[in-house]
Amino acid sequence: KGLRDMVISTAEELNIPYQFETIPGGGTDSGSIHISANGVPSLSITIATRYIHSHAAMLHRDDYENAVKLITEVVKRLDRETVDKITYD
């Protein structure tokens, strides 16, 4: 929850559009990582993509650029204090 809240506040602060989507099937490595050891804060930042498992996948360039911007800003903010707060609070 702490990591999710930090990513959302970063997106809102920088006016980066985002949306939540849940699908009933499939998954990513973050689905397993979050339950390893004593729990590891994790989430997936993804880009809506058509035909993702083909050689002709399509996405909107704005979505790509906003995802890169969001991930870059989140990584910049992950100092020791922030990581500890996300992990232990």
Coordinates of N, CA, C and O in Angstrom, one line a residue:
K1 N 0.8 -1.2 0.0 CA 0.0 0.0 0.0 C 0.9 1.3 0.0 O 0.6 2.2 -0.7
G2 N 2.0 1.2 0.7 CA 2.8 2.4 0.8 C 3.5 2.7 -0.5 O 3.5 3.9 -0.9
L3 N 3.9 1.7 -1.3 CA 4.5 2.0 -2.6 C 3.5 2.5 -3.5 O 3.7 3.4 -4.3
R4 N 2.3 1.9 -3.5 CA 1.2 2.3 -4.4 C 0.9 3.8 -4.1 O 0.7 4.6 -5.1
D5 N 0.7 4.1 -2.9 CA 0.4 5.5 -2.5 C 1.5 6.5 -3.0 O 1.2 7.6 -3.4
M6 N 2.8 6.1 -2.8 CA 3.9 6.9 -3.3 C 3.9 7.1 -4.8 O 4.1 8.2 -5.3
V7 N 3.6 6.1 -5.5 CA 3.5 6.2 -7.0 C 2.3 7.1 -7.4 O 2.5 7.9 -8.3
I8 N 1.2 6.9 -6.8 CA 0.0 7.7 -7.1 C 0.3 9.2 -6.8 O 0.0 10.1 -7.6
S9 N 0.9 9.5 -5.6 CA 1.1 10.9 -5.3 C 2.2 11.5 -6.2 O 2.0 12.7 -6.6
T10 N 3.1 10.7 -6.7 CA 4.1 11.2 -7.7 C 3.4 11.5 -9.0 O 3.6 12.6 -9.5
A11 N 2.5 10.6 -9.4 CA 1.8 10.9 -10.7 C 0.9 12.1 -10.6 O 0.9 13.0 -11.5
E12 N 0.2 12.2 -9.4 CA -0.7 13.4 -9.3 C 0.1 14.7 -9.2 O -0.3 15.7 -9.7
E13 N 1.2 14.7 -8.4 CA 2.0 15.9 -8.3 C 2.6 16.4 -9.6 O 2.6 17.6 -9.9
L14 N 2.9 15.4 -10.5 CA 3.5 15.8 -11.8 C 2.5 15.8 -13.0 O 2.8 15.9 -14.1
N15 N 1.2 15.6 -12.6 CA 0.1 15.6 -13.6 C 0.3 14.5 -14.7 O 0.1 14.7 -15.9
I16 N 0.8 13.3 -14.2 CA 1.0 12.2 -15.1 C -0.3 11.4 -15.0 O -0.7 10.9 -14.0
P17 N -1.0 11.2 -16.2 CA -2.3 10.4 -16.1 C -2.0 8.9 -15.8 O -1.0 8.4 -16.1
Y18 N -2.9 8.3 -15.0 CA -2.8 6.9 -14.7 C -4.2 6.4 -14.5 O -5.2 7.1 -14.4
Q19 N -4.3 5.1 -14.5 CA -5.6 4.4 -14.3 C -5.3 3.0 -13.7 O -4.2 2.5 -13.8
F20 N -6.2 2.5 -13.0 CA -6.1 1.2 -12.4 C -6.9 0.2 -13.2 O -8.0 0.5 -13.7
E21 N -6.4 -1.0 -13.4 CA -7.1 -2.0 -14.1 C -6.8 -3.3 -13.5 O -5.6 -3.6 -13.2
T22 N -7.7 -4.2 -13.3 CA -7.5 -5.5 -12.8 C -8.1 -6.5 -13.7 O -9.2 -6.3 -14.2
I23 N -7.3 -7.5 -14.1 CA -7.7 -8.5 -15.0 C -7.8 -9.9 -14.2 O -7.0 -10.1 -13.3
P24 N -8.7 -10.7 -14.5 CA -8.9 -11.9 -13.7 C -7.8 -13.0 -14.0 O -7.6 -13.9 -13.1
G25 N -7.1 -12.9 -15.0 CA -6.1 -13.9 -15.4 C -4.8 -13.3 -15.6 O -4.6 -12.1 -15.6
G26 N -3.8 -14.1 -15.9 CA -2.5 -13.7 -16.2 C -1.8 -13.2 -14.9 O -2.2 -13.5 -13.8
G27 N -0.7 -12.4 -15.1 CA 0.0 -11.9 -14.0 C 1.4 -11.5 -14.3 O 1.8 -11.7 -15.5
T28 N 2.1 -11.0 -13.4 CA 3.5 -10.6 -13.6 C 4.3 -11.1 -12.4 O 3.8 -11.7 -11.4
D29 N 5.6 -10.9 -12.5 CA 6.5 -11.4 -11.4 C 6.2 -10.7 -10.1 O 6.4 -11.2 -9.0
S30 N 5.6 -9.5 -10.1 CA 5.4 -8.8 -8.9 C 4.3 -9.5 -8.1 O 4.2 -9.3 -6.9
G31 N 3.5 -10.3 -8.7 CA 2.5 -11.1 -8.0 C 3.1 -12.1 -7.1 O 2.5 -12.4 -6.0
S32 N 4.3 -12.6 -7.4 CA 5.0 -13.5 -6.6 C 6.0 -12.9 -5.6 O 6.2 -13.3 -4.5
I33 N 6.6 -11.8 -6.1 CA 7.6 -11.1 -5.3 C 7.1 -10.6 -4.1 O 7.7 -10.6 -3.0
H34 N 5.9 -10.0 -4.1 CA 5.3 -9.3 -2.9 C 5.1 -10.3 -1.7 O 5.0 -9.8 -0.6
I35 N 5.1 -11.6 -2.0 CA 4.9 -12.5 -0.8 C 6.2 -13.2 -0.4 O 6.1 -14.1 0.4
S36 N 7.3 -12.9 -1.1 CA 8.5 -13.6 -0.7 C 9.1 -13.0 0.6 O 8.8 -11.8 0.9
A37 N 9.9 -13.8 1.3 CA 10.5 -13.4 2.5 C 9.4 -12.9 3.5 O 8.4 -13.6 3.7
N38 N 9.6 -11.7 4.0 CA 8.6 -11.1 4.9 C 7.6 -10.2 4.2 O 6.9 -9.4 4.7
G39 N 7.7 -10.3 2.8 CA 6.9 -9.4 2.0 C 7.8 -8.3 1.4 O 8.6 -7.7 2.1
V40 N 7.6 -8.1 0.1 CA 8.4 -7.1 -0.6 C 7.5 -6.1 -1.3 O 6.6 -6.6 -2.1
P41 N 7.5 -4.8 -1.0 CA 6.7 -3.9 -1.7 C 6.9 -4.0 -3.2 O 8.0 -3.9 -3.7
S42 N 5.8 -4.2 -3.9 CA 6.0 -4.3 -5.4 C 4.7 -4.0 -6.0 O 3.6 -4.1 -5.4
L43 N 4.8 -3.5 -7.3 CA 3.6 -3.3 -8.1 C 4.1 -3.3 -9.5 O 5.3 -3.3 -9.8
S44 N 3.1 -3.3 -10.4 CA 3.5 -3.2 -11.9 C 3.0 -1.9 -12.5 O 1.8 -1.6 -12.3
I45 N 3.9 -1.2 -13.1 CA 3.5 -0.1 -13.9 C 3.6 -0.6 -15.4 O 4.6 -0.9 -15.9
T46 N 2.4 -0.6 -16.0 CA 2.3 -1.2 -17.3 C 1.8 -0.2 -18.3 O 1.2 0.9 -17.9
I47 N 1.9 -0.5 -19.6 CA 1.4 0.4 -20.6 C 0.3 -0.4 -21.4 O 0.6 -1.6 -21.8
A48 N -0.8 0.2 -21.6 CA -1.9 -0.5 -22.4 C -1.3 -0.8 -23.8 O -0.9 0.1 -24.5
T49 N -1.4 -2.1 -24.2 CA -0.8 -2.5 -25.4 C -1.7 -3.5 -26.1 O -2.1 -4.4 -25.5
R50 N -2.0 -3.3 -27.4 CA -2.7 -4.2 -28.2 C -1.8 -5.3 -28.7 O -0.7 -4.9 -29.1
Y51 N -2.2 -6.5 -28.8 CA -1.5 -7.6 -29.4 C -0.1 -7.7 -28.8 O 0.9 -7.9 -29.4
I52 N 0.0 -7.6 -27.4 CA 1.2 -7.5 -26.7 C 2.1 -8.8 -26.9 O 3.3 -8.6 -26.9
H53 N 1.6 -9.9 -27.2 CA 2.4 -11.1 -27.3 C 2.6 -11.4 -28.8 O 2.8 -12.6 -29.2
S54 N 2.6 -10.4 -29.6 CA 2.9 -10.7 -31.1 C 4.0 -9.7 -31.5 O 4.5 -8.9 -30.7
H55 N 4.5 -9.9 -32.7 CA 5.5 -9.0 -33.2 C 5.0 -7.7 -33.7 O 5.7 -6.8 -34.2
A56 N 3.7 -7.5 -33.6 CA 3.0 -6.3 -34.1 C 2.3 -5.6 -33.0 O 1.2 -5.0 -33.2
A57 N 2.8 -5.6 -31.8 CA 2.2 -4.9 -30.7 C 2.1 -3.4 -30.9 O 2.9 -2.8 -31.6
M58 N 1.0 -2.8 -30.4 CA 0.8 -1.4 -30.7 C 0.5 -0.7 -29.3 O -0.3 -1.2 -28.5
L59 N 1.0 0.5 -29.1 CA 0.7 1.3 -28.0 C 0.7 2.8 -28.4 O 1.2 3.1 -29.4
H60 N 0.2 3.6 -27.5 CA 0.2 5.0 -27.8 C 1.5 5.6 -27.2 O 1.8 5.4 -26.1
R61 N 2.1 6.4 -28.0 CA 3.4 7.0 -27.6 C 3.3 7.8 -26.3 O 4.2 7.8 -25.5
D62 N 2.2 8.5 -26.1 CA 2.0 9.3 -24.9 C 2.0 8.4 -23.7 O 2.5 8.8 -22.6
D63 N 1.3 7.2 -23.8 CA 1.3 6.3 -22.7 C 2.7 5.9 -22.4 O 3.1 5.8 -21.2
Y64 N 3.5 5.6 -23.4 CA 4.9 5.1 -23.2 C 5.7 6.2 -22.5 O 6.4 6.0 -21.5
E65 N 5.6 7.4 -23.0 CA 6.4 8.6 -22.5 C 6.0 8.9 -21.0 O 6.8 9.2 -20.2
N66 N 4.7 8.8 -20.7 CA 4.2 9.0 -19.4 C 4.7 7.9 -18.4 O 5.0 8.2 -17.3
A67 N 4.7 6.7 -18.9 CA 5.2 5.6 -18.0 C 6.7 5.8 -17.7 O 7.1 5.6 -16.6
V68 N 7.4 6.2 -18.7 CA 8.9 6.4 -18.5 C 9.1 7.5 -17.5 O 9.9 7.4 -16.6
K69 N 8.3 8.6 -17.7 CA 8.4 9.8 -16.8 C 8.1 9.3 -15.4 O 8.8 9.7 -14.4
L70 N 7.0 8.6 -15.2 CA 6.6 8.2 -13.9 C 7.6 7.3 -13.2 O 8.0 7.5 -12.1
I71 N 8.1 6.3 -13.9 CA 9.1 5.4 -13.4 C 10.3 6.1 -13.0 O 10.9 5.9 -11.9
T72 N 10.8 7.0 -13.9 CA 12.0 7.8 -13.6 C 11.8 8.6 -12.3 O 12.7 8.6 -11.4
E73 N 10.7 9.3 -12.2 CA 10.5 10.1 -11.0 C 10.4 9.3 -9.7 O 10.8 9.7 -8.7
V74 N 9.7 8.1 -9.8 CA 9.6 7.2 -8.6 C 11.0 6.8 -8.2 O 11.3 6.8 -7.0
V75 N 11.8 6.3 -9.1 CA 13.1 5.9 -8.8 C 13.9 7.0 -8.1 O 14.7 6.7 -7.1
K76 N 13.8 8.2 -8.7 CA 14.6 9.3 -8.1 C 14.2 9.6 -6.6 O 15.0 10.0 -5.8
R77 N 13.0 9.2 -6.2 CA 12.5 9.5 -4.9 C 12.7 8.4 -3.9 O 12.4 8.5 -2.7
L78 N 13.2 7.3 -4.4 CA 13.3 6.1 -3.5 C 14.7 6.1 -2.7 O 15.5 5.3 -2.9
D79 N 14.8 7.1 -1.8 CA 16.0 7.1 -1.0 C 15.7 6.2 0.2 O 14.6 5.6 0.4
R80 N 16.7 6.0 1.1 CA 16.6 5.1 2.2 C 15.4 5.4 3.1 O 14.7 4.5 3.5
E81 N 15.2 6.6 3.4 CA 14.1 7.0 4.3 C 12.8 6.6 3.7 O 11.9 6.1 4.4
T82 N 12.6 6.9 2.4 CA 11.3 6.6 1.7 C 11.1 5.1 1.7 O 10.0 4.6 1.9
V83 N 12.2 4.3 1.3 CA 12.1 2.9 1.2 C 11.7 2.3 2.6 O 10.9 1.4 2.7
D84 N 12.4 2.8 3.7 CA 12.0 2.3 5.0 C 10.6 2.6 5.4 O 9.9 1.7 6.0
K85 N 10.1 3.8 5.0 CA 8.7 4.1 5.4 C 7.8 3.2 4.6 O 6.8 2.7 5.2
I86 N 8.0 3.0 3.3 CA 7.2 2.1 2.5 C 7.2 0.7 3.1 O 6.2 0.0 3.1
T87 N 8.3 0.2 3.5 CA 8.5 -1.1 3.9 C 8.0 -1.4 5.3 O 7.4 -2.5 5.5
Y88 N 8.2 -0.5 6.2 CA 7.9 -0.8 7.6 C 6.7 -0.1 8.2 O 6.3 -0.4 9.3
D89 N 6.2 0.9 7.5 CA 5.0 1.6 8.1 C 3.7 1.0 7.7 O 3.6 0.3 6.8

